[in-house]
Amino acid sequence: SAVISQKPSRDICQRGTSLTIQCQVDSQVTMMFWYRQQPGQSLTLIATANQGSEATYESGFVIDKFPISRPNLTFSTLTVSNMSPEDSSIYLCSVEGAGGRHNEQFFGPGTRLTVL
Amino acid sequence: QKEVEQNSGPLSVPEGAIASLNCTYSDRVSQSFFWYRQYSGKSPELIMSIYSNGDKEDGRFTAQLNKASQYVSLLIRDSQPSDSATYLCAPEAYSGGYQKVTFGTGTKLQVIP
């Protein structure tokens, strides 16, 4: 499996501000995803980060609120814009296709975000 | 109806026993099925993948798949306290032209020493 890192690992932010989370993989991967996991709940897919094109967002998530970049096959960013306390959550990136393991997703360590 | 249903637990088993975790899913076109283990405060870790009906064994873990019944399970033999975690069932299907994994809410397993 791939080695996936996320920055920052945690942050405490004021409402109305924005935070950009970085996801770096140590090898090229076909797919990168961004998930949110709220306390005590399962994972919800925010969007699929597409290399060289706009991300594909799931129902309930919009580009203005969660802009995503994927400039190459090993890196992606998720920005949480104009934050409110309801955005407090763990944000996880995942990758698919690492090491030829098609279909299998591996997760980064996550970013714990608290919005005051 | 939830897309992926799991008993939230906690499921408590004594050390050395078999833990049985169950999952049903609603999307009939699901082709790939994954089990993730998530320790408290950590990210999910892939422990099993299964693609065909029947059983697949990997060490102490056995995944069972029955597509006709839309049912997938995970058995953990010789359960250890270190197996105490939340187990997420995750079927994958094509949706909107690409593969999408849907995660269940997870079953919390407690292995009692």
Coordinates of C-alpha atoms in Angstrom, one line a residue, chain B residues 44-110:
Chain B
P44 CA -9.7 3.3 8.5
E45 CA -7.4 0.4 7.6
L46 CA -8.3 -2.0 4.8
I47 CA -8.2 -5.6 6.1
M48 CA -10.2 -7.6 3.6
S49 CA -11.4 -7.4 0.0
I50 CA -13.8 -9.9 -1.6
Y51 CA -15.2 -9.9 -5.1
S52 CA -16.8 -13.3 -5.6
N53 CA -19.5 -15.3 -3.8
G54 CA -18.2 -17.6 -1.2
D55 CA -15.5 -17.3 1.4
K56 CA -12.1 -15.7 1.4
E57 CA -9.6 -16.4 4.2
D58 CA -6.6 -14.3 5.3
G59 CA -5.0 -15.3 8.5
R60 CA -7.6 -15.1 11.3
F61 CA -10.0 -13.2 9.0
T62 CA -12.6 -14.8 6.8
A63 CA -14.9 -12.7 4.6
Q64 CA -18.1 -14.3 3.3
L65 CA -20.1 -12.9 0.4
N66 CA -23.6 -13.8 -0.9
K67 CA -24.6 -11.4 -3.7
A68 CA -28.0 -13.0 -4.1
S69 CA -28.8 -12.1 -0.5
Q70 CA -26.9 -8.9 -0.6
Y71 CA -25.0 -9.9 2.4
V72 CA -21.4 -9.8 3.4
S73 CA -19.8 -10.9 6.7
L74 CA -16.5 -10.9 8.4
L75 CA -15.4 -13.6 10.8
I76 CA -12.5 -13.1 13.2
R77 CA -11.2 -16.3 14.7
D78 CA -9.2 -16.4 18.0
S79 CA -10.3 -12.9 18.8
Q80 CA -7.7 -10.8 20.6
P81 CA -8.1 -7.6 22.6
S82 CA -6.1 -5.9 19.9
D83 CA -9.0 -6.6 17.5
S84 CA -11.2 -4.2 19.6
A85 CA -12.1 -1.6 17.0
T86 CA -15.0 -0.4 14.8
Y87 CA -15.3 -2.5 11.6
L88 CA -16.7 -0.8 8.5
C89 CA -18.4 -2.6 5.7
A90 CA -17.9 -0.9 2.3
P91 CA -19.5 -2.2 -0.9
E92 CA -18.3 -0.6 -4.2
A93 CA -20.4 0.0 -7.3
Y94 CA -20.4 2.1 -10.4
S95 CA -22.3 5.3 -9.9
G96 CA -22.3 8.2 -12.4
G97 CA -19.6 6.7 -14.5
Y98 CA -17.1 5.9 -11.8
Q99 CA -16.6 3.5 -9.0
K100 CA -17.9 4.7 -5.6
V101 CA -17.5 3.1 -2.2
T102 CA -20.3 3.5 0.3
F103 CA -19.4 3.0 4.0
G104 CA -21.6 1.5 6.6
T105 CA -21.8 3.1 10.0
G106 CA -19.7 0.3 11.5
T107 CA -19.9 -2.3 14.2
K108 CA -17.9 -1.7 17.3
L109 CA -16.2 -4.9 18.5
Q110 CA -15.0 -5.3 22.1

